[in-house]
GROMACS .gro file of C-alpha atoms in nm:
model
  204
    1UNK     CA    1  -1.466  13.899  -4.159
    2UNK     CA    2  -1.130  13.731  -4.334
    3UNK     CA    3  -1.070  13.423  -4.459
    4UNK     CA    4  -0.757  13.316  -4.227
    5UNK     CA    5  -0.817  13.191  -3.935
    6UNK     CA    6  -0.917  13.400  -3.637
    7UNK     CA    7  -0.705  13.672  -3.726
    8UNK     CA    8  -0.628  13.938  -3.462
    9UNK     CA    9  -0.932  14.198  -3.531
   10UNK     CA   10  -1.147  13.932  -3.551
   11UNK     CA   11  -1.018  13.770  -3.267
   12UNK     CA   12  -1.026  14.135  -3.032
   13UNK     CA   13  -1.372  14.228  -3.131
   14UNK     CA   14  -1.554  13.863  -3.074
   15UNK     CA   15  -1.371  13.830  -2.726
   16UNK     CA   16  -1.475  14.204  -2.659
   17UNK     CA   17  -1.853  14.082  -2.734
   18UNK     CA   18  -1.776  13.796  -2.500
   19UNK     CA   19  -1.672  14.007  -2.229
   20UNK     CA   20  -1.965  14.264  -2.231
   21UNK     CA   21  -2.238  13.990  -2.263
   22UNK     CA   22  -2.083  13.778  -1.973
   23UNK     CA   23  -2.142  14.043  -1.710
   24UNK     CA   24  -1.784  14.176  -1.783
   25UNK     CA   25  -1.608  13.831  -1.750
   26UNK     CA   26  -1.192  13.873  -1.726
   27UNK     CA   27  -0.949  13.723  -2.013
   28UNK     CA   28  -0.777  13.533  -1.802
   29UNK     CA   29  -1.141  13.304  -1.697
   30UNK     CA   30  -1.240  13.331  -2.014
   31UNK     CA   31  -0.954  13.115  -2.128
   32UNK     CA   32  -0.925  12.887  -1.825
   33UNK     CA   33  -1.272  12.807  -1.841
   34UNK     CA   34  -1.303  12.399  -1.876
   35UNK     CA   35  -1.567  12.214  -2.062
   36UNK     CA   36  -1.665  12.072  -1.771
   37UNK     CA   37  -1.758  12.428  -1.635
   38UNK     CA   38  -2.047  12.446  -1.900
   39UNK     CA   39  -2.343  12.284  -1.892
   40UNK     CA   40  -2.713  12.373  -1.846
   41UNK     CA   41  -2.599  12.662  -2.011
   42UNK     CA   42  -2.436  12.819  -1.721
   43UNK     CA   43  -2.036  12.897  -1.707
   44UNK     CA   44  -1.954  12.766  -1.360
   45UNK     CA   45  -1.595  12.950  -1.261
   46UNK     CA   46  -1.408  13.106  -0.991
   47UNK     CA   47  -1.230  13.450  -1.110
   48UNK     CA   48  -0.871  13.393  -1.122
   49UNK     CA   49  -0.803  13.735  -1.011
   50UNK     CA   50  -0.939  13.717  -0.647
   51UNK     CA   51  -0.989  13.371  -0.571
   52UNK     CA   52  -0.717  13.293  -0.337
   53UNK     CA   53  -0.811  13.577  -0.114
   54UNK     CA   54  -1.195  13.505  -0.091
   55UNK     CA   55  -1.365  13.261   0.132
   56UNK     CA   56  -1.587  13.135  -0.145
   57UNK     CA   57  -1.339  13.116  -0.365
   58UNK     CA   58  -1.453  13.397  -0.607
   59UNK     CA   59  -1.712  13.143  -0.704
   60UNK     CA   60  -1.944  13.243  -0.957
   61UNK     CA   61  -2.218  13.129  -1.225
   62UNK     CA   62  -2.323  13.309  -1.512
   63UNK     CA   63  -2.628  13.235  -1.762
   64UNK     CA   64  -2.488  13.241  -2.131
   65UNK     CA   65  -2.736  13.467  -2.314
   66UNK     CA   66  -2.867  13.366  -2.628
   67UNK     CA   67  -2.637  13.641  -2.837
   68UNK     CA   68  -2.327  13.464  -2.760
   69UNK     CA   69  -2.420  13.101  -2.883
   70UNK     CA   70  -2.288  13.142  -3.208
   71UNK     CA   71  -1.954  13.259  -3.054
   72UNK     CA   72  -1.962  12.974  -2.821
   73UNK     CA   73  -2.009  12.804  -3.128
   74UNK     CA   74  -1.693  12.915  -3.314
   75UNK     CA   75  -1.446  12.898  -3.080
   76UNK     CA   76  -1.507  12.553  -2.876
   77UNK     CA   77  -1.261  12.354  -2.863
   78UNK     CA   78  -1.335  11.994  -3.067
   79UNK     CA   79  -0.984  11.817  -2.975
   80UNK     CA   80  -1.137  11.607  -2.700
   81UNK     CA   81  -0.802  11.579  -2.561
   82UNK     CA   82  -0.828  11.923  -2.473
   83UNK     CA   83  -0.994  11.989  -2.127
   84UNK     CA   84  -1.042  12.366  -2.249
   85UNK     CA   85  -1.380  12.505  -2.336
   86UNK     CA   86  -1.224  12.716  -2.590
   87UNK     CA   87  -0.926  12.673  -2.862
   88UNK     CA   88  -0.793  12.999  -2.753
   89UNK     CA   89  -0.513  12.808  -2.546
   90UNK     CA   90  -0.380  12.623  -2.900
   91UNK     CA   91  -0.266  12.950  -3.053
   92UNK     CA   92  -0.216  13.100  -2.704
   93UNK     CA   93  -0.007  12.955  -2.455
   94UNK     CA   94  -0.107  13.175  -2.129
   95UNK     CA   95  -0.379  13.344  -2.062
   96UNK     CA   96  -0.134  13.684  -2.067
   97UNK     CA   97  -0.087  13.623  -2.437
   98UNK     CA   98  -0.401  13.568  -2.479
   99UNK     CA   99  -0.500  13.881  -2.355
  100UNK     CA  100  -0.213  14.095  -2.512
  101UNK     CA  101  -0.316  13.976  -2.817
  102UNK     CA  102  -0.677  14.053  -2.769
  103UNK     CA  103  -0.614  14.389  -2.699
  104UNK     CA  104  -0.379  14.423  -3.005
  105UNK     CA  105  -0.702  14.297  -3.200
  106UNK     CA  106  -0.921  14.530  -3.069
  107UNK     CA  107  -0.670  14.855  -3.145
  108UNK     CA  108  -0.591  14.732  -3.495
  109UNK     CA  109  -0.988  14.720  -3.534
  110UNK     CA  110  -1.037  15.058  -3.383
  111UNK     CA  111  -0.757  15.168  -3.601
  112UNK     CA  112  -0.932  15.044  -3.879
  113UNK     CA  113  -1.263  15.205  -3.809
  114UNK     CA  114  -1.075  15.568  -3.758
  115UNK     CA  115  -1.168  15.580  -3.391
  116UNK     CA  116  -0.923  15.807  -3.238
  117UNK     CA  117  -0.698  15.741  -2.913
  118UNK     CA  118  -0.686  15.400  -3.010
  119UNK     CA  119  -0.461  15.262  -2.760
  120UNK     CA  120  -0.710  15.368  -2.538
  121UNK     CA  121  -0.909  15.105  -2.597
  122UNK     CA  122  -0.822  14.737  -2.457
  123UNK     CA  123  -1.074  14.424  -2.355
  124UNK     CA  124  -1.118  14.627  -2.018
  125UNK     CA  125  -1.293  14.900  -2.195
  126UNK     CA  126  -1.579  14.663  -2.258
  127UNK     CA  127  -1.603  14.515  -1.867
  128UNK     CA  128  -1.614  14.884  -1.724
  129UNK     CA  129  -1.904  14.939  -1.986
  130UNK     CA  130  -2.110  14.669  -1.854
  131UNK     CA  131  -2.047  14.807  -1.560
  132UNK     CA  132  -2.156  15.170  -1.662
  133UNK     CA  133  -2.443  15.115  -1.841
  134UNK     CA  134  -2.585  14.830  -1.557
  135UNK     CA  135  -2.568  15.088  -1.295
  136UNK     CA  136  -2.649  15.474  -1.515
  137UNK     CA  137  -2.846  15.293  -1.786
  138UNK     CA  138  -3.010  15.018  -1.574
  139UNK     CA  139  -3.100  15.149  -1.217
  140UNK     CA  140  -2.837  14.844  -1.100
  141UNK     CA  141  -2.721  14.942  -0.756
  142UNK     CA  142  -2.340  14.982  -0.659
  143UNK     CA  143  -2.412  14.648  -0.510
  144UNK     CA  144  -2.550  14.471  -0.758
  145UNK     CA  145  -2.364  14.561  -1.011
  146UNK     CA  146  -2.059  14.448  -0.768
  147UNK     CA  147  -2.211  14.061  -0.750
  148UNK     CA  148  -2.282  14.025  -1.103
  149UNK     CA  149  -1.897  14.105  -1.205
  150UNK     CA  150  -1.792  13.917  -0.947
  151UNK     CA  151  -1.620  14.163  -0.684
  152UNK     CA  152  -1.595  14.085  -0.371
  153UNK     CA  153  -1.854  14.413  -0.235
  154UNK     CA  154  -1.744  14.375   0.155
  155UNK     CA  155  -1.921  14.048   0.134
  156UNK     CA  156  -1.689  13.788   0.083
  157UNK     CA  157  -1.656  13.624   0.377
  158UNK     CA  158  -2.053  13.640   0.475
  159UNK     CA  159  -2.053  13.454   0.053
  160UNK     CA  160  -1.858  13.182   0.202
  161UNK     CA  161  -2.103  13.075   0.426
  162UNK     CA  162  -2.425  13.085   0.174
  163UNK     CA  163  -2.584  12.888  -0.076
  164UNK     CA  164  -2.562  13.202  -0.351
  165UNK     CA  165  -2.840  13.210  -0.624
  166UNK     CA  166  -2.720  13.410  -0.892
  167UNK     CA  167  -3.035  13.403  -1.095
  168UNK     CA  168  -3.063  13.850  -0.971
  169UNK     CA  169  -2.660  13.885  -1.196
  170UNK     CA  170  -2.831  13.700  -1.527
  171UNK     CA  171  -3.119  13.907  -1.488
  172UNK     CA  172  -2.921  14.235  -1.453
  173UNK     CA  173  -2.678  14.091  -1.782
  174UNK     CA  174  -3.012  14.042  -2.026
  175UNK     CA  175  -3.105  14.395  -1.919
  176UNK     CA  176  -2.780  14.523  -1.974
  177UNK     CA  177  -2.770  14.342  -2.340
  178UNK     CA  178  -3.101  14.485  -2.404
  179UNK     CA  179  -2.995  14.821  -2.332
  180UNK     CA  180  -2.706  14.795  -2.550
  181UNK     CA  181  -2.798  14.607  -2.824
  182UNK     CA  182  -3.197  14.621  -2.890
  183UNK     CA  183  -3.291  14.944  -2.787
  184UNK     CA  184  -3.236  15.312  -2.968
  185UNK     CA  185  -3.253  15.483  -2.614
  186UNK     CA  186  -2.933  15.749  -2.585
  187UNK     CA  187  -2.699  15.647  -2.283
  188UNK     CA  188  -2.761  15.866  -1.994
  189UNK     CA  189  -2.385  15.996  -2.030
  190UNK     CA  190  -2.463  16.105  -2.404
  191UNK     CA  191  -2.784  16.319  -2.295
  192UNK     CA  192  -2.761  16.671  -2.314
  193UNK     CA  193  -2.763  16.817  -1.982
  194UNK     CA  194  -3.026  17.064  -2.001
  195UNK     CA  195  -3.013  17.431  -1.967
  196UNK     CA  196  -3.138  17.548  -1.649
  197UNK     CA  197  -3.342  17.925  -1.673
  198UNK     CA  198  -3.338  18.139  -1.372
  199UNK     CA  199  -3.403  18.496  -1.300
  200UNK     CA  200  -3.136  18.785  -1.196
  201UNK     CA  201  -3.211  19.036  -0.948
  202UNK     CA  202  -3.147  19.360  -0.993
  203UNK     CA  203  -2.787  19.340  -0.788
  204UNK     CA  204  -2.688  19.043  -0.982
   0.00000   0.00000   0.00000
């Protein structure tokens, strides 16, 4: 923690949190997102990325999990002139520099810490972990873990013509959360392989 305000590090790693517990949500929504896209808590958004190209408009609705309240918390934005949900866009002026600088928050931090190959590491890192650890950790399909971050999965057009209940994506995120956060179990990448014993036959 510092005492200036939302500096860099502190900046990279609460966006970073953002992003995993938000089904791997992109920069770029994160800052567009309106206050009028939150209520009941539910963000209501379409994902920048894809929306143009998808008949339901990249549409999507995801339940804010009771972790990320306090973060919500810090970082709304109380000018009520401001139709953002967050401040990010006062010290930010696109959504690129928003994201550059996250990711320059979340090396310094890593930096920091001593983790090697820091540059490695960018806000990305943390939406491909959701996406990891829904589908090896979770027993998410390729499919399901597709809807819940918001990816088109061969399905967009057949999406434009439903009424979608995404109620199955905020049930995948708490278990994903879970996994992460309140449970000691190893990630199925970390486990040890184990060693297989067979015999040899005489020729080999």
């Amino acid at each position: 923690e510092s005492k200036m305000a939302h500096p860099l590090t502190e900046l990279g790693r609460d966006v970073a949190m953002m992003v995993l517990c938000l089904a791997g949500i992109n920069t770029v929504d994160l800052f567009q997102l309106r206050k009028k896209d939150y209520y009941n808590g539910i963000i209501h958004y379409q994902r920048a990325k894809t929306k143009m190209f998808r008949a339901d408009g990249a549409y999507m609705e995801m339940r804010v999990p009771a972790l990320l309240l306090p973060l919500f918390e810090k970082y709304k934005s109380t000018d009520e002139a401001d139709e953002h949900l967050f401040c990010f866009a006062k010290r930010h002026t696109t959504s690129d520099s928003f994201s550059a600088n996250v990711n320059i928050g979340i090396r310094n931090l890593c930096d920091a810490m001593g983790i090697k190959k820091q540059n490695d590491y960018s806000v990305y890192t943390f939406r491909h972990t959701w996406g990891t650890v829904a589908q090896n950790d979770c027993g998410a399909s390729i499919s399901e873990v597709a809807f819940a971050m918001n990816h088109s999965s061969g399905h967009n057009v057949t999406r434009g013509y439903i009424k979608i209940d995404f109620s199955p994506a905020w049930i995948l995120n708490e278990k994903v959360i879970d996994f992460i956060f309140f449970s000691d179990k190893p990630s199925i990448r970390e486990q040890k392989p184990k060693e297989e014993h067979f015999r040899l036959s005489y020729r080999y």
